[in-house]
Structures are given as C-alpha cells and as structure tokens.
Amino acid sequence: MVMNISMSCSTRAMSPSVRLQEMIRVIRGARTQGEERGVIQRECAAIRAQFRQADNGTRSHNLAKLLYVHMLGYPAHFGQMECVRLIASPRYNEKRVGYLGAMMLLDEKQDASLLITNSIKNDLSHNSQYVQSLALCTLACMGSAEMCRDLAPEIDRLLRASNSYIKKKAALCAVHIVRKVPDLGELFTPAARSLLCEKNHGVLHGAVVLITELCERNPDTLEQFRKVVPELVQIMKGLVMSGYSPEHNVAGISDPFLQVRILRLLRILGRNNDTASDAMNDLLAQVATNTDSSKTAGSAVLYETVLTVMDIKSESGLRVLAVNILGRFLLNNDRNIRYISMTSLQKIVQTDHNAVQRHRGTIVDCLKDQDASVKRRALELSLALVSAVNIRSLMKELLLFLSSCPPELRAHTTSGIFNAAERYAPSQRWHIDTILHVLTTAGGDVRDETVPNLIQLITTATELHCYTVHKLYRALITDISVQSLVQVACWCIGEYGDLLLRGECEETEPVQVTEDDVLDALETVLQSHMSSPATRGFALTATMKLSTRITHNVDRIRSIVSIYGSCIDVELQQRAVEYNALFKKYDHMRAAVLERMPVIDKSSPGHTNGESAGGIKELEQTKLTQEVVLPKDPGNQVCDLLDLLGGSGEPVPSSGLSHTVPGPATSTSGGDLLDLLGGLDVSPAPPSVKVYEKNGVTLKLQTDSQTDTGMTITLTATNSTDGDITSLTLQAAVPKSVQLQMKAPSGDVIPARGLGLVTQTVLLNNPNKVSLKMRVRVCYSSQGAVCQDTVQIDSFPSPAW
Amino acid sequence: MMRFLLLFSRQGKLRLQKWFITVTEREKKKMIRDMTLMVLARPPRSCNFLHWRDLKIVYKRYASLYFCCGLEEHDNELLTLEILHRYVELLDKYFGNVCELDIIFNFEKAYFILDEFLMGGEILETSKTAVGTAMEEAATLQETMEEYMSKPTF
C-alpha cells in the first residue's frame, strides 16, 4: 500500500485508518452482492452500536467507514447526528471527518443541518486557519439560505481581515451565499472590490468569481464594476506577458484558470457598453494573437477570448480575428477543439452569417467525422448555413449525410432538409426530387405532415404532374415498405394515372405501363401486411379514382371495391361501400365526383438564414390580418364548403399549411350524398347577381344556402383589365341584430383578363329574422392606384339548391 | 459553476462523488446512473464533451477511472479538461503515482484534496504547490491536535 503522510507520523493515527482500510478490504473481497450486503449490514450494526457508546476515540473512523458504505449506495442516514457531534468536537481529526460527513450526508433539506450552524459559526473564528477552512468549505457546500443569512456578516469580516488562505475561501463562500440569498450581494460588494488589489492568485480568482456573480445578479453593481475594467486589463496583461512561473504555468500559459475567469468577467462588463468594450479592445487583440494554442490550456484561453470578442461591442477587425480563430479551430486535429469551434460558430451564425459561410466547406466535412457529438454539431451548423446560393451543393452533402447518419439524428436531419428545401428550392422539380430522395432514404423518420405537404407541392407543380407520377410509380414498384412514400405514390397514381398510362413524358424516360400494371401495383399495396391502415385507405381511393381515368379495366376496379365492402377494417369498409354506391346508384355522378383536384393553396411563412426573424414575421402579420374573423387557414376552400352544407366534415388539421386529406370520399358517417358532393365546385353554378362593376373589377354574389335564420353567400371577384388587381380586401357591414362572419378569402390578387378569380364566403346569422341587407366595401390596387368603393346589397338571390 | 464531479471505474463502480448543488438522494442516484451509462458507452478517441438535459458534460479517462463533471451553459469546456487534469496531478503528487486503489482505500484523502482545489463548483486554488502544502500542514495539525487536545469532548 502506498505511504500515506499522516500514517507515517504516528502509530496512533495508523491503527484506526487500518481498521477502515480493513473493512474496505473485506467488502471488496465479497464474491457476491449478497455477501457484500451481509458484510455491510454487520459493519453498520457495529458502527451504530459504537455511535451509541461514549466517546472512545474511534468515532471519526466509524463515521469514515459509514461514509464509504454510503458511497457504495447503502443508506447512512443514521450517521447524520454523529456528524453533528463530531463537528462540535475540539479534536481536529474528528472535526475534519465530521464536516466531510456533513457535506456528504446532510443537505439543506435535512433538519440536522441547522444544528451545525452554531458549530460553523464558532469555527469561523477559530484560531487555526484549517478549522476555519473546514467551516467555510462546508458552508459553501451545503449552507441553506437561513444559515447563509445568519453567517454572512462573519464571511464579510473574513473577506477583509485574514490571510490569503482564508480570504480565497471566504470569497467562494460569499459566492455561494449570494447564489442562495441574492439580496446579500450588496453586503459583499465593497470587500469584493478591494480584493482585486491582492497579489495572491487564489484570492484574485475568488474575487473575480465573486464580482462576476454580483454583476450577473444586479445591474447597478454591474454599472459600478465597469470602472474596474482598466484594472482587470492590467492584471490580464501581467499574466500574458509574465515570464515562466512554475507555480502557475500550464503548458506555457500562466494561470489559464485565472485568465479565463477574467475574460469572462470582461465579457459581462463589456456587453452593450461602448466605453468598457473600447477599454478592453487592445488587450483582447493581444491575447488573441499571442496565445499559443498548441495545447488545451492555450485553446481554452483563446476560446474564452473569442466568446468575449463576439459578445461585446468590438471593432470589426477584432471580430474577423475571432471568427478566423474559430476557423483555425475547425481544422485542428483535436476533436474537442473542432466541437468547441462549431458550438461557438453556432452562436454567431445568425449575426455574423457571412463570416461563418466562409468556413462552410470545413463544416460540411465534419459531417463525415466519426464522432457522434461532432456530427451533431456539424449538422446543426450546416442547416443554419443553407442559403439560396449554396442550396444545391449543400443539399447534396446533406442527403449524403442522411444515408449514413446515426439513427438518433435522422428525424432532425429530415426535418432540417425539408425546411431548407421549402425555403430555398431553386425549382419545383428539384424540390420534389429532394423530398422523394429523403422519403426513399429515410421515409420512416419523417414527420406526419410530410405526406400532405408533398401532395400539396405536387398539385401546385402542374407542369410536373406527368414527371412526378412516373417517378412515384417507379418508386412504388420497387419498394412498398416506406409508408409515407407509398401514400404519396398512391395518391399521385390515383390523381394522375391517366398521364402515367399515356406513356409519354418530357422530363423523364417514359415507361410502358398498362392499366393492369397500375392496378397490380395498387392491389399489392392494398394486400400487403406492411401497409398501414391509412396507406390502404390511400390505395383504395386511388383505385377508385382510376375508374374515371382508365378505359378497359373498370370491371376490375368494381370487383376490388366490392371485395373491400366486407373488409374488417371499418374505414376501408366504409369507403368501399360508398364507392360501390358510386358505381351503382350514382354512376351518373361518378365522373364529376372523381374529377381532378384543384390546386391546393399554401400559406406558410418563410424565414431565411442570416436575416433577423423580426422583419419577416411582421410581413406575415399584415398579410393575414384581413380585418375579418379568421377561423381557418386561407385557401381551405374545400373544407369550408363542406362545413357550409351542414355536413360534419372531417376536422381541419391545425398545421400551418392548409390541405385536405385528398379525395372527396373521405367524409363523415352515413355516406350521405350531399356530404360527398359538399367538397366540390360542381356545376351547375347557382344563380349569381352582379353587385359591383367598375374599373374592370366585377363582384358577384351568390347564395349558397338559406335557412329561416341565416344564409351563406359567396362573393366572387373577377378582373377583366390587362393588369392584375392586387391587395383586394372586402369588408361587410350588416344590420345590428345580424351576426356576420367572413371566412378567409381565397386570395387577394385577381389575375388579369379573367384568368382567375377570388372568392370569399360570408356567413350571416339572422336570429331575429329582420330584413337582410348588407353593405360591402371593396378595396384594391389597380395599375398602381388604390381604389375603394362601397355597395349596398338589399336583396339576395335565391340559393342554388 | 460545476454542478457535480464523479469518479467511476470501467465497471461503473462509483469511487467519488462531489455535489455542488442540492439534490435528493434519489435524483443523485439517477444522475450517477445516467452519467455512467452515457460515458461508458462512448467509443475510444471520442470527443470528451456531451450534452445531457441542460448541462454540458465533460469527461476524461485516466487509466481505469473516469472523471466526469456537469457544467452550466457559460462554463468553458476546454478549461474543465484542464481542471480534471489538475486534480489528477494533485492526487498523483500526494499519493505518488496514484492509482485507483489509492482512491478506494483513502477516499477521505481524495475528498480533502478536492476540497482544497474546488469549492462551491468553482476553482479555489490555481497554484500547483499550494494545495500540497495545505494538505501537509493539515496533516501535521491532525497529529498535533490529537496530542494537544487529548481531553474528552464532553
């Protein structure tokens, strides 16, 4: 066994320690957990017995044994009172173990902890500094707010008038007190200030920590301490320029611990303050340039310097220097330093975006690092660096990363890729390709909204329908295990199956697909045990939709649909039954019901990298405040109409994007025909009345439905001029007892030459059955001029049905 | 500030635990278990920094012992590596070629040394020699007091 200093000096000290070590040896010798427990139970019983006896000189060693047992994980609460007793002992070795026990077994929540307050108080004034030190250490470790309040004046006294050994401990004790009772900060401020004049590094360090704590908690104190910036600068300079000091040197740096704390304090003092920042500018430049970073100590100091430079109001030259240091760190062989560099770059990527962009190549390389922590940091940073300029090349890297990234990072990667693609997609085709690539690689780790989002994207990319359906068909026949991909593929095939069968496609190599091939693919999905219920629903609906898009195999579809009419899955069964009805009783409506879907509108804000979020958010606000009640997302026309016809309709999803679960047949219970048709703009058009016509802008009104106590109308605006009409808003006013609810308009731009229109639905509730009148104010911009008109509507046309 | 410092072996046996915050026994056990699992699972030559809840975890392996500590947001991870290294150096100086057994059989000394180096989760003494000196003087005091104060307590 190694020679222990205290052991070597006195035989009396030797024997009890051996007893402790003997016990440890026995416990370690136990071959099973059970044996160990037995030994410990016996020992604890003996210790308990000893505690109850009168003082026989072995108490401290018994407590030490108990502390060992405690560290193994066994209960030791019966030792708490023994700690209290030992702390009160006049013997140093007993006090020492007693205080150690207090720190291990007592915390501020135990009642026994209060009992040692008096002992601590006495020991703080002991004439031996080592006894004082025990008290200070214990107070700083487990002192409750109550104890701290009690003993604060003592600590303050020690801060002023004692030797360095005690002063440094008193300083950190004061830090603990301020953390527990922030109000007491004021008490320590003067003493903290004067401690900065000390030469002893331990005391200086404690002083800097204390001042940091005081400044962080109290803005007035912070203001006060700004005056000591020159002094701190001097101390730092001294450290940086000093020669070799064996006591404090670490790998060529003189006391890196103190340097780092001073730099951190300077950061707090220089933040948001030009004068203080100016005063430290030169020093920071000096430290940044002269510190040798070949070892960790130097890198630690440089790291802290960089953090400080970036947080205060530093000159641009200094900022550039700091970012370059981080860039250098990125190339360091030491993984820790690469990791640190990336966490720091992450902090400044918003504010100093261009500077960080310069290091993009290295950051992207770190995606290939073996270490999981480094990979994670590199991923975060890469996503933050995506911009319109680098989207293509960066996305290649991200997709490559996705194919080999650790499983815990996949979900985050996919959502990051989707966000980036959404904001910066250079073309729709690229966007669709990217999403499909992600689904093929990691389709199991994408969020639920991905499917509707992708569908919405596909509908808007009208010229790419042919390309998309070909691509998705190919993906489907390759692999049907990825649910998200299969769902989108089914939807697409159902919707654009005719384009697939036509066989010609501009953007991609066409495939000779027969109607049977397509139906085979869908049936495979329907029957596969890998398909989730939702996926099968997609497949069934797609199959049904094809009945109007193919010519030869309608019977096959008929038979598929009728088979599923007795499916165990309730959802599938319901759909199948409804489709059956479409085949039989309502065959004349089938074509109209299964018509092509209209383009689904999207309304989601964008947020580009490198710009502050504030500006974009404001724009979004003004766009959405239409001075009307906005219960649903705009553009969700299809669902609105469902509501209007009184059908219960499916719940509108609350995500930022509007969409419907595709297919009008996904409806409510009962298969009520009105509900089926509720979601469509189906001819014949109900009679509409022109209520406004001026400057080429025409506003028509049609009544969708009418009851005794209310009605629903739709206003339609068209534009026959050569230029688009923009910023269209409609406002309505009605008699007092009538309640008005305007749904969100379909848009605010009316394309020129009648190429499009804007509709807005208005709900009127007329419980008192007064005569309904309405005044509508129309506002819009046409050819640069703002126009505003008001029309009065005294009579309403009769409803469509 | 440092929230805690743990020393555990390659088999996950705890050799030292210092808590600079107030937590229940139960919470302590949970944190020890989490740290042990996380750190022992790391492949060799990994980065020494981890993230756990809202803390930064810094760990370093010295022979058969893992030194693991939890830091707050503003703490300097690289400096913490130096702190852990300094503690090992202090143990080494005191015990002479320290090994895990020294810390097992003299755990209370390991705590005394730690308490001369760190306090309240912050560094107490930055000088290499001062800690050793304090330990020697305290040891002398231990014997002297024993002889001087050899009267009963009560």
PDB file of C-alpha atoms in Angstrom, chain B residues 21-121:
ATOM      1  CA  ILE B  21     -25.927  21.629  -5.844  1.00  0.00           C
ATOM      2  CA  THR B  22     -28.721  20.402  -3.605  1.00  0.00           C
ATOM      3  CA  VAL B  23     -30.388  17.279  -4.963  1.00  0.00           C
ATOM      4  CA  THR B  24     -32.258  14.418  -3.349  1.00  0.00           C
ATOM      5  CA  GLU B  25     -30.593  11.044  -2.863  1.00  0.00           C
ATOM      6  CA  ARG B  26     -32.894   9.616  -5.463  1.00  0.00           C
ATOM      7  CA  GLU B  27     -32.027  12.249  -8.008  1.00  0.00           C
ATOM      8  CA  LYS B  28     -28.335  11.729  -7.289  1.00  0.00           C
ATOM      9  CA  LYS B  29     -28.646   8.008  -7.934  1.00  0.00           C
ATOM     10  CA  LYS B  30     -30.405   8.667 -11.192  1.00  0.00           C
ATOM     11  CA  MET B  31     -27.816  11.137 -12.377  1.00  0.00           C
ATOM     12  CA  ILE B  32     -24.994   8.784 -11.446  1.00  0.00           C
ATOM     13  CA  ARG B  33     -26.659   6.024 -13.395  1.00  0.00           C
ATOM     14  CA  ASP B  34     -27.209   8.245 -16.430  1.00  0.00           C
ATOM     15  CA  MET B  35     -23.659   9.549 -16.413  1.00  0.00           C
ATOM     16  CA  THR B  36     -22.192   6.099 -16.038  1.00  0.00           C
ATOM     17  CA  LEU B  37     -24.249   4.694 -18.891  1.00  0.00           C
ATOM     18  CA  MET B  38     -23.574   7.611 -21.189  1.00  0.00           C
ATOM     19  CA  VAL B  39     -19.856   7.844 -20.590  1.00  0.00           C
ATOM     20  CA  LEU B  40     -19.103   4.131 -20.588  1.00  0.00           C
ATOM     21  CA  ALA B  41     -20.891   3.801 -23.914  1.00  0.00           C
ATOM     22  CA  ARG B  42     -18.570   6.233 -25.646  1.00  0.00           C
ATOM     23  CA  PRO B  43     -16.114   4.716 -28.092  1.00  0.00           C
ATOM     24  CA  PRO B  44     -12.441   5.448 -27.501  1.00  0.00           C
ATOM     25  CA  ARG B  45     -10.951   8.577 -29.059  1.00  0.00           C
ATOM     26  CA  SER B  46     -14.343  10.290 -28.948  1.00  0.00           C
ATOM     27  CA  CYS B  47     -14.930  13.901 -28.235  1.00  0.00           C
ATOM     28  CA  ASN B  48     -14.871  14.480 -24.464  1.00  0.00           C
ATOM     29  CA  PHE B  49     -17.996  16.636 -24.447  1.00  0.00           C
ATOM     30  CA  LEU B  50     -21.592  15.533 -24.247  1.00  0.00           C
ATOM     31  CA  HIS B  51     -24.973  17.067 -23.762  1.00  0.00           C
ATOM     32  CA  TRP B  52     -27.349  15.896 -21.087  1.00  0.00           C
ATOM     33  CA  ARG B  53     -30.557  17.708 -20.201  1.00  0.00           C
ATOM     34  CA  ASP B  54     -29.489  21.331 -19.996  1.00  0.00           C
ATOM     35  CA  LEU B  55     -25.928  20.570 -18.884  1.00  0.00           C
ATOM     36  CA  LYS B  56     -22.649  20.186 -20.663  1.00  0.00           C
ATOM     37  CA  ILE B  57     -20.902  17.002 -19.571  1.00  0.00           C
ATOM     38  CA  VAL B  58     -17.127  16.808 -19.700  1.00  0.00           C
ATOM     39  CA  TYR B  59     -15.413  13.514 -19.043  1.00  0.00           C
ATOM     40  CA  LYS B  60     -11.894  12.188 -19.231  1.00  0.00           C
ATOM     41  CA  ARG B  61     -10.494   8.735 -18.688  1.00  0.00           C
ATOM     42  CA  TYR B  62      -7.347   8.225 -16.681  1.00  0.00           C
ATOM     43  CA  ALA B  63      -6.255   4.592 -16.643  1.00  0.00           C
ATOM     44  CA  SER B  64      -9.152   2.689 -15.077  1.00  0.00           C
ATOM     45  CA  LEU B  65     -11.028   5.718 -13.773  1.00  0.00           C
ATOM     46  CA  TYR B  66     -13.474   8.051 -15.495  1.00  0.00           C
ATOM     47  CA  PHE B  67     -13.637  11.624 -14.257  1.00  0.00           C
ATOM     48  CA  CYS B  68     -16.984  13.129 -15.177  1.00  0.00           C
ATOM     49  CA  CYS B  69     -18.474  16.518 -14.371  1.00  0.00           C
ATOM     50  CA  GLY B  70     -21.555  18.516 -15.249  1.00  0.00           C
ATOM     51  CA  LEU B  71     -21.229  22.145 -16.296  1.00  0.00           C
ATOM     52  CA  GLU B  72     -23.528  25.037 -16.837  1.00  0.00           C
ATOM     53  CA  GLU B  73     -24.058  26.989 -20.033  1.00  0.00           C
ATOM     54  CA  HIS B  74     -21.313  29.545 -19.526  1.00  0.00           C
ATOM     55  CA  ASP B  75     -18.588  27.229 -18.329  1.00  0.00           C
ATOM     56  CA  ASN B  76     -15.547  26.687 -20.527  1.00  0.00           C
ATOM     57  CA  GLU B  77     -15.337  23.027 -21.501  1.00  0.00           C
ATOM     58  CA  LEU B  78     -11.715  23.149 -22.546  1.00  0.00           C
ATOM     59  CA  LEU B  79     -10.752  24.688 -19.249  1.00  0.00           C
ATOM     60  CA  THR B  80     -12.675  21.977 -17.441  1.00  0.00           C
ATOM     61  CA  LEU B  81     -10.460  19.395 -19.106  1.00  0.00           C
ATOM     62  CA  GLU B  82      -7.563  21.264 -17.529  1.00  0.00           C
ATOM     63  CA  ILE B  83      -9.340  21.257 -14.180  1.00  0.00           C
ATOM     64  CA  LEU B  84      -9.760  17.492 -14.282  1.00  0.00           C
ATOM     65  CA  HIS B  85      -6.146  17.121 -15.289  1.00  0.00           C
ATOM     66  CA  ARG B  86      -5.009  19.356 -12.438  1.00  0.00           C
ATOM     67  CA  TYR B  87      -6.955  17.262  -9.931  1.00  0.00           C
ATOM     68  CA  VAL B  88      -5.308  14.115 -11.195  1.00  0.00           C
ATOM     69  CA  GLU B  89      -1.929  15.804 -10.904  1.00  0.00           C
ATOM     70  CA  LEU B  90      -2.682  16.802  -7.312  1.00  0.00           C
ATOM     71  CA  LEU B  91      -3.687  13.251  -6.453  1.00  0.00           C
ATOM     72  CA  ASP B  92      -0.590  11.972  -8.143  1.00  0.00           C
ATOM     73  CA  LYS B  93       1.652  14.333  -6.229  1.00  0.00           C
ATOM     74  CA  TYR B  94       0.043  13.410  -2.941  1.00  0.00           C
ATOM     75  CA  PHE B  95      -0.098   9.637  -3.335  1.00  0.00           C
ATOM     76  CA  GLY B  96       2.905   9.231  -5.582  1.00  0.00           C
ATOM     77  CA  ASN B  97       1.922   7.509  -8.855  1.00  0.00           C
ATOM     78  CA  VAL B  98      -1.712   7.424  -7.911  1.00  0.00           C
ATOM     79  CA  CYS B  99      -3.858   4.509  -9.000  1.00  0.00           C
ATOM     80  CA  GLU B 100      -7.485   3.571  -8.466  1.00  0.00           C
ATOM     81  CA  LEU B 101      -6.726   1.557  -5.348  1.00  0.00           C
ATOM     82  CA  ASP B 102      -5.306   4.627  -3.638  1.00  0.00           C
ATOM     83  CA  ILE B 103      -8.552   6.418  -4.140  1.00  0.00           C
ATOM     84  CA  ILE B 104     -10.559   3.444  -2.954  1.00  0.00           C
ATOM     85  CA  PHE B 105      -8.639   2.926   0.264  1.00  0.00           C
ATOM     86  CA  ASN B 106      -8.033   6.580   1.006  1.00  0.00           C
ATOM     87  CA  PHE B 107     -11.190   8.118  -0.297  1.00  0.00           C
ATOM     88  CA  GLU B 108     -11.362  10.641   2.525  1.00  0.00           C
ATOM     89  CA  LYS B 109      -7.951  11.999   1.500  1.00  0.00           C
ATOM     90  CA  ALA B 110      -9.171  12.328  -2.076  1.00  0.00           C
ATOM     91  CA  TYR B 111     -12.038  14.437  -0.762  1.00  0.00           C
ATOM     92  CA  PHE B 112      -9.727  16.582   1.373  1.00  0.00           C
ATOM     93  CA  ILE B 113      -7.535  17.277  -1.626  1.00  0.00           C
ATOM     94  CA  LEU B 114     -10.575  18.090  -3.735  1.00  0.00           C
ATOM     95  CA  ASP B 115     -11.809  20.497  -1.075  1.00  0.00           C
ATOM     96  CA  GLU B 116      -8.517  22.379  -1.250  1.00  0.00           C
ATOM     97  CA  PHE B 117      -8.810  22.683  -5.012  1.00  0.00           C
ATOM     98  CA  LEU B 118     -12.514  23.305  -5.725  1.00  0.00           C
ATOM     99  CA  MET B 119     -15.243  24.936  -3.676  1.00  0.00           C
ATOM    100  CA  GLY B 120     -18.863  25.702  -4.495  1.00  0.00           C
ATOM    101  CA  GLY B 121     -18.313  24.395  -8.021  1.00  0.00           C
TER     102      GLY B 121
END
